Tab-separated table of C-alpha atoms and ligand atoms in Angstrom:
chain	number	residue	atom	x	y	z
K	1315	MET	CA	-195.982	18.024	125.222
K	1316	LYS	CA	-198.275	20.810	124.133
K	1317	PHE	CA	-201.463	19.879	122.717
K	1318	ASN	CA	-203.587	22.174	120.636
K	1319	GLU	CA	-207.397	22.956	122.040
K	1320	THR	CA	-209.591	21.160	119.367
K	1321	VAL	CA	-207.739	18.085	120.282
K	1322	ILE	CA	-208.107	18.556	124.157
K	1323	LYS	CA	-212.134	19.369	123.210
K	1324	ARG	CA	-212.634	16.739	120.843
K	1325	LEU	CA	-212.059	14.013	123.482
K	1326	ARG	CA	-213.411	16.233	126.549
K	1327	GLN	CA	-216.957	15.802	124.856
K	1328	ALA	CA	-216.640	12.645	123.016
K	1329	GLU	CA	-219.565	10.811	123.480
K	1330	THR	CA	-218.680	7.735	122.179
K	1331	ILE	CA	-214.392	6.998	122.143
K	1332	VAL	CA	-212.557	3.958	120.046
K	1333	PHE	CA	-209.048	3.000	121.051
K	1334	PHE	CA	-207.134	1.175	118.624
K	1335	THR	CA	-204.157	-0.308	119.595
K	1336	GLY	CA	-201.535	-2.612	118.238
K	1337	ALA	CA	-198.615	-4.603	119.440
K	1338	GLY	CA	-196.802	-0.694	120.088
K	1339	ILE	CA	-198.730	-0.292	123.476
K	1340	SER	CA	-197.721	-3.202	124.536
K	1341	GLN	CA	-193.888	-2.982	124.134
K	1342	GLU	CA	-193.340	-1.118	127.358
K	1343	SER	CA	-194.439	-3.771	129.067
K	1344	GLY	CA	-191.875	-5.638	127.361
K	1345	ILE	CA	-193.664	-8.014	124.771
K	1346	PRO	CA	-191.766	-7.185	121.534
K	1347	THR	CA	-193.368	-6.250	118.339
K	1348	PHE	CA	-193.534	-7.645	115.235
K	1349	ARG	CA	-192.031	-5.006	112.945
K	1350	ASP	CA	-190.027	-1.872	114.156
K	1351	GLY	CA	-187.040	-2.214	115.609
K	1352	ALA	CA	-183.725	-4.714	115.862
K	1353	LYS	CA	-185.993	-6.982	118.298
K	1354	SER	CA	-189.193	-6.991	116.742
K	1355	LEU	CA	-190.423	-10.361	116.167
K	1356	TRP	CA	-190.548	-11.017	112.545
K	1357	LYS	CA	-187.342	-10.154	112.161
K	1358	ASP	CA	-186.154	-13.470	114.355
K	1359	PHE	CA	-188.743	-15.257	112.896
K	1360	ASP	CA	-190.458	-16.347	110.050
K	1361	PRO	CA	-194.397	-16.129	110.155
K	1362	ASP	CA	-194.500	-18.713	107.217
K	1363	ILE	CA	-193.590	-21.049	109.917
K	1364	TYR	CA	-194.692	-19.575	113.577
K	1365	ALA	CA	-198.108	-17.750	112.195
K	1366	SER	CA	-199.703	-19.198	109.772
K	1367	VAL	CA	-201.494	-23.226	109.482
K	1368	ASN	CA	-199.174	-24.805	107.112
K	1369	GLY	CA	-196.519	-23.605	109.347
K	1370	PHE	CA	-198.476	-25.507	112.226
K	1371	ASP	CA	-199.299	-28.843	110.264
K	1372	ASN	CA	-195.698	-28.865	109.151
K	1373	ASP	CA	-194.410	-28.711	113.142
K	1374	PRO	CA	-197.352	-28.331	115.438
K	1375	SER	CA	-194.740	-29.055	118.105
K	1376	LYS	CA	-192.342	-26.285	116.936
K	1377	VAL	CA	-195.217	-23.621	116.873
K	1378	TRP	CA	-196.732	-24.575	120.255
K	1379	GLN	CA	-193.353	-24.316	122.131
K	1380	TRP	CA	-192.938	-20.717	120.668
K	1381	TYR	CA	-196.326	-19.524	122.048
K	1382	ALA	CA	-195.257	-21.314	125.439
K	1383	GLU	CA	-192.563	-18.709	125.592
K	1384	ARG	CA	-194.923	-16.063	124.373
K	1385	ARG	CA	-197.871	-17.279	126.862
K	1386	GLN	CA	-194.986	-17.160	129.717
K	1387	GLN	CA	-193.945	-13.113	128.795
K	1388	VAL	CA	-197.684	-12.401	129.081
K	1389	ARG	CA	-197.654	-13.954	132.664
K	1390	VAL	CA	-194.960	-12.561	133.785
K	1391	LEU	CA	-195.378	-9.052	132.436
K	1392	GLU	CA	-198.014	-6.469	133.378
K	1393	PRO	CA	-200.079	-3.775	131.433
K	1394	ASN	CA	-198.275	-0.870	131.773
K	1395	ARG	CA	-199.822	2.903	131.879
K	1396	ALA	CA	-200.590	3.336	128.777
K	1397	HIS	CA	-203.667	0.464	129.137
K	1398	PHE	CA	-204.378	1.738	132.657
K	1399	ILE	CA	-205.146	5.506	131.206
K	1400	ILE	CA	-207.274	3.402	129.040
K	1401	ALA	CA	-209.101	2.078	131.374
K	1402	ASP	CA	-209.789	4.991	132.804
K	1403	TRP	CA	-211.096	6.819	129.780
K	1404	GLN	CA	-214.304	4.817	130.802
K	1405	HIS	CA	-214.844	6.872	133.906
K	1406	LYS	CA	-214.859	9.678	131.536
K	1407	ALA	CA	-216.831	9.191	128.516
K	1408	PRO	CA	-220.222	7.349	128.588
K	1409	HIS	CA	-219.180	4.842	125.559
K	1410	VAL	CA	-215.471	3.956	125.451
K	1411	THR	CA	-214.608	0.983	122.916
K	1412	VAL	CA	-211.187	-0.620	122.724
K	1413	ILE	CA	-210.404	-2.249	119.625
K	1414	THR	CA	-207.241	-4.578	119.653
K	1415	GLN	CA	-205.096	-6.450	117.527
K	1416	ASN	CA	-202.957	-8.105	120.237
K	1417	ILE	CA	-203.452	-11.354	122.034
K	1418	ASP	CA	-201.674	-10.480	124.956
K	1419	GLY	CA	-205.109	-9.714	127.336
K	1420	PHE	CA	-203.009	-6.557	129.274
K	1421	HIS	CA	-206.480	-4.040	127.960
K	1422	GLN	CA	-208.470	-6.381	130.059
K	1423	ARG	CA	-206.067	-6.506	133.173
K	1424	ALA	CA	-205.666	-3.293	133.527
K	1425	GLY	CA	-209.700	-2.824	134.144
K	1426	SER	CA	-211.482	-2.105	130.345
K	1427	GLN	CA	-214.924	-3.524	129.750
K	1428	ASN	CA	-215.447	-3.318	126.255
K	1429	VAL	CA	-212.721	-4.836	124.583
K	1430	ILE	CA	-213.233	-6.641	120.808
K	1431	GLU	CA	-210.214	-8.736	119.991
K	1432	LEU	CA	-209.802	-8.900	116.362
K	1433	HIS	CA	-206.968	-11.512	116.581
K	1434	GLY	CA	-207.981	-14.148	119.446
K	1435	SER	CA	-206.340	-14.534	122.788
K	1436	ILE	CA	-203.420	-16.781	123.658
K	1437	ALA	CA	-205.075	-17.024	126.847
K	1438	ARG	CA	-207.627	-20.219	124.732
K	1439	ASN	CA	-206.890	-22.921	122.236
K	1440	GLN	CA	-208.831	-23.516	119.724
K	1441	CYS	CA	-208.305	-27.487	117.977
K	1442	ARG	CA	-207.419	-27.283	114.519
K	1443	LYS	CA	-209.963	-29.478	112.987
K	1444	ASN	CA	-213.447	-27.896	114.070
K	1445	GLY	CA	-212.270	-25.090	115.647
K	1446	HIS	CA	-213.761	-25.916	119.483
K	1447	ARG	CA	-212.241	-23.687	121.901
K	1448	PHE	CA	-210.704	-24.074	125.250
K	1449	PRO	CA	-208.901	-21.891	128.022
K	1450	HIS	CA	-205.115	-22.168	127.508
K	1451	ASP	CA	-203.927	-24.323	131.384
K	1452	PHE	CA	-201.145	-21.702	131.954
K	1453	ASP	CA	-200.332	-23.749	135.252
K	1454	HIS	CA	-199.833	-27.073	133.337
K	1455	PRO	CA	-197.495	-25.968	130.215
K	1456	THR	CA	-197.226	-29.161	127.558
K	1457	GLN	CA	-194.061	-29.591	125.239
K	1458	GLN	CA	-196.498	-30.855	122.712
K	1459	PRO	CA	-199.835	-29.607	121.623
K	1460	PRO	CA	-202.522	-31.230	123.994
K	1461	ASN	CA	-206.026	-33.071	122.015
K	1462	CYS	CA	-208.702	-31.561	121.922
K	1463	PRO	CA	-211.304	-33.573	124.346
K	1464	GLU	CA	-214.128	-33.237	121.856
K	1465	CYS	CA	-212.865	-34.284	118.628
K	1466	ASN	CA	-209.157	-35.772	119.466
K	1467	SER	CA	-207.535	-33.074	116.741
K	1468	LEU	CA	-204.561	-30.620	117.889
K	1469	LEU	CA	-205.352	-27.943	120.116
K	1470	ARG	CA	-203.482	-24.570	118.600
K	1471	PRO	CA	-203.372	-21.171	119.631
K	1472	ASP	CA	-206.267	-19.628	119.441
K	1473	VAL	CA	-204.671	-16.597	117.774
K	1474	VAL	CA	-205.486	-15.448	114.020
K	1475	TRP	CA	-202.547	-16.435	111.474
K	1476	PHE	CA	-201.672	-15.033	108.230
K	1477	GLY	CA	-204.297	-16.060	105.556
K	1478	GLU	CA	-207.081	-16.740	108.176
K	1479	ASN	CA	-209.590	-14.491	108.791
K	1480	LEU	CA	-211.108	-12.513	111.399
K	1481	PRO	CA	-213.286	-13.851	114.173
K	1482	GLU	CA	-216.870	-12.595	112.223
K	1483	GLU	CA	-218.640	-11.297	115.212
K	1484	ALA	CA	-215.529	-9.363	116.443
K	1485	TYR	CA	-214.815	-7.474	113.174
K	1486	SER	CA	-218.660	-6.738	112.755
K	1487	GLN	CA	-218.578	-5.761	115.887
K	1488	ALA	CA	-215.479	-3.358	115.000
K	1489	GLU	CA	-216.561	-2.185	112.004
K	1490	MET	CA	-219.995	-1.228	113.430
K	1491	LYS	CA	-217.997	1.132	116.151
K	1492	SER	CA	-215.405	2.707	113.965
K	1493	PHE	CA	-218.713	3.796	112.117
K	1494	ASN	CA	-220.578	4.985	115.217
K	1495	CYS	CA	-217.423	6.927	116.987
K	1496	ASP	CA	-216.467	10.643	118.052
K	1497	VAL	CA	-213.070	10.235	118.450
K	1498	LEU	CA	-210.839	7.186	117.486
K	1499	VAL	CA	-207.405	6.918	118.782
K	1500	SER	CA	-205.135	4.438	117.239
K	1501	ILE	CA	-202.061	3.554	119.271
K	1502	GLY	CA	-198.927	1.632	118.349
K	1503	CYS	CA	-200.475	-0.044	115.273
K	1504	SER	CA	-197.709	-0.133	112.210
K	1505	MET	CA	-201.078	0.068	109.967
K	1506	GLU	CA	-199.819	-2.726	107.814
K	1507	VAL	CA	-202.219	-5.534	108.354
K	1508	PHE	CA	-205.793	-5.514	107.218
K	1509	PRO	CA	-208.438	-5.660	107.592
K	1510	ALA	CA	-207.709	-4.402	111.004
K	1511	ALA	CA	-205.930	-1.174	109.624
K	1512	SER	CA	-209.567	-0.214	107.737
K	1513	LEU	CA	-211.086	0.413	110.943
K	1514	PRO	CA	-209.432	4.062	111.567
K	1515	TYR	CA	-210.055	5.132	107.844
K	1516	ASN	CA	-213.486	4.080	108.545
K	1517	ALA	CA	-213.752	6.073	111.173
K	1518	ALA	CA	-212.281	9.180	109.576
K	1519	ARG	CA	-214.753	8.883	106.625
K	1520	CYS	CA	-217.748	8.882	108.925
K	1521	GLY	CA	-216.609	12.452	110.523
K	1522	ALA	CA	-214.591	11.078	113.596
K	1523	TYR	CA	-211.801	13.005	114.912
K	1524	LEU	CA	-208.698	10.403	114.344
K	1525	ILE	CA	-205.747	11.070	116.663
K	1526	GLN	CA	-202.642	8.683	116.110
K	1527	ILE	CA	-200.028	7.794	118.936
K	1528	ASN	CA	-196.905	5.863	117.554
K	1529	THR	CA	-193.365	6.171	117.588
K	1530	GLN	CA	-192.709	6.070	114.075
K	1531	ALA	CA	-194.665	7.755	111.034
K	1532	THR	CA	-197.248	4.928	109.002
K	1533	ASP	CA	-199.265	5.168	106.231
K	1534	LEU	CA	-202.726	7.213	108.382
K	1535	ASP	CA	-200.555	9.965	109.214
K	1536	THR	CA	-201.698	12.150	106.692
K	1537	VAL	CA	-205.279	11.090	107.282
K	1538	ALA	CA	-205.528	11.033	111.255
K	1539	GLU	CA	-206.024	14.940	112.181
K	1540	CYS	CA	-203.254	14.589	115.510
K	1541	ASN	CA	-200.425	12.904	115.181
K	1542	PHE	CA	-198.627	12.644	118.479
K	1543	GLN	CA	-194.947	10.779	118.133
K	1544	GLY	CA	-193.431	9.102	121.240
K	1545	LYS	CA	-194.121	6.386	123.593
K	1546	ALA	CA	-198.064	5.036	124.250
K	1547	SER	CA	-197.765	5.562	127.873
K	1548	GLU	CA	-195.955	9.285	127.282
K	1549	VAL	CA	-198.020	10.759	125.150
K	1550	LEU	CA	-200.790	9.213	127.180
K	1551	SER	CA	-200.053	10.484	130.287
K	1552	ALA	CA	-199.793	13.610	128.914
K	1553	LEU	CA	-202.795	14.371	126.875
K	1554	TRP	CA	-204.799	13.033	129.722
K	1555	CYS	CA	-203.751	15.751	131.946
K	1556	ALA	CA	-204.025	18.086	128.865
K	1557	VAL	CA	-207.898	16.732	129.115
K	1558	TRP	CA	-208.624	16.039	132.683
K	1559	ASN	CA	-206.433	18.629	134.381
K	1560	SER	CA	-206.321	21.898	132.213
K	1561	ASP	CA	-208.419	24.895	132.651
K	1562	VAL	CA	-209.520	24.984	128.365
K	1563	GLU	CA	-213.060	25.295	128.189
K	1564	ALA	CA	-215.216	22.890	126.539
U	1646	APR	N1	-195.305	3.633	121.895
U	1646	APR	C1	-196.157	3.548	120.732
U	1646	APR	N2	-195.824	3.175	119.695
U	1646	APR	C2	-195.288	1.761	119.257
U	1646	APR	C3	-194.088	1.972	120.687
U	1646	APR	C4	-194.675	2.475	121.737
U	1646	APR	N3	-193.602	2.407	122.894
U	1646	APR	N4	-193.458	0.843	120.241
U	1646	APR	C5	-193.353	0.441	119.189
U	1646	APR	N5	-194.906	1.469	118.375
U	1646	APR	C6	-195.236	1.348	117.321
U	1646	APR	C7	-194.056	1.224	115.725
U	1646	APR	O1	-193.549	2.422	115.191
U	1646	APR	C8	-195.180	0.619	115.161
U	1646	APR	O2	-195.568	1.096	114.378
U	1646	APR	O3	-196.483	0.549	117.052
U	1646	APR	C9	-196.113	-0.032	115.970
U	1646	APR	C10	-196.332	-2.126	116.331
U	1646	APR	O4	-196.469	-2.280	114.829
U	1646	APR	P1	-196.694	-3.818	114.786
U	1646	APR	O5	-195.187	-4.310	115.441
U	1646	APR	O6	-196.483	-3.738	112.914
U	1646	APR	O7	-197.557	-4.669	115.506
U	1646	APR	P2	-198.997	-4.514	114.770
U	1646	APR	O8	-199.490	-3.079	114.114
U	1646	APR	O9	-200.142	-4.603	116.064
U	1646	APR	O10	-199.339	-5.525	114.411
U	1646	APR	C11	-200.573	-6.073	113.348
U	1646	APR	O11	-199.331	-8.510	112.713
U	1646	APR	O12	-198.091	-10.264	112.569
U	1646	APR	C12	-198.630	-9.766	113.260
U	1646	APR	O13	-200.924	-10.791	113.991
U	1646	APR	C13	-200.013	-9.600	114.170
U	1646	APR	O14	-201.599	-7.991	115.630
U	1646	APR	C14	-200.631	-8.115	114.558
U	1646	APR	C15	-200.377	-7.370	113.384
């Protein structure tokens, strides 16, 4: 894979880098994406049922059990090379932030320190009534959603469903980062879900160098300076070698 000198220099000189990630980065770990390909989740499962408050209220056990399967996947699967390369980038640039739409916790497991989770985490639950939050007990899965120890309402996964607001603090931190980075690398995001998808556009408007890695075209193609079509782990491995092991003058 060939990269032009500008990409290599911009990445090598960047003081502040944001990696903005979506389901595509975990696809190579074996976690299904939501909207691309025959095995994507929203092809087989209705998001109105499995990713909405109404869906949960109509049949809490059904939704809870669906998430139990996803929790089991996250537990047995591992972060892949793409997650590890992003974690290694912390040793190369002074300020590296990961802003992710993923709920699998793989960036943290790979060693990334500054991770902003825009869509929550499958490793936590929150109660339906008051939003009390608790770590999920992976060792003792239940068929039914348990009750909140504080207010007795039902616990649900602490993830953002359609129609819900993003966690306020996470989103405002992510916005700040998008306004103030030298380079933003968007990886495995379909760019269809807002407001998360507005972050790369913010970065571009504020003068950041925008790089996109995706197996397919997205709406961001026309805005990004560089579009690398390919799998996250393959493109990032090649990019790492080009930036840190090549003799292009920076
Ligand atoms: N490497 C790079 N990109 C990939 C790979 C891969 N190995 N595999 C798939 N992709 C790309 C697809 O081409 C697609 O553009 O990843 C993207 C995945 O898109 P989505 O499934 O829509 O995932 P995402 O953008 O993260 O979805 C946003 O929608 O319902 C939700 O809340 C959920 O956080 C999620 C949000």
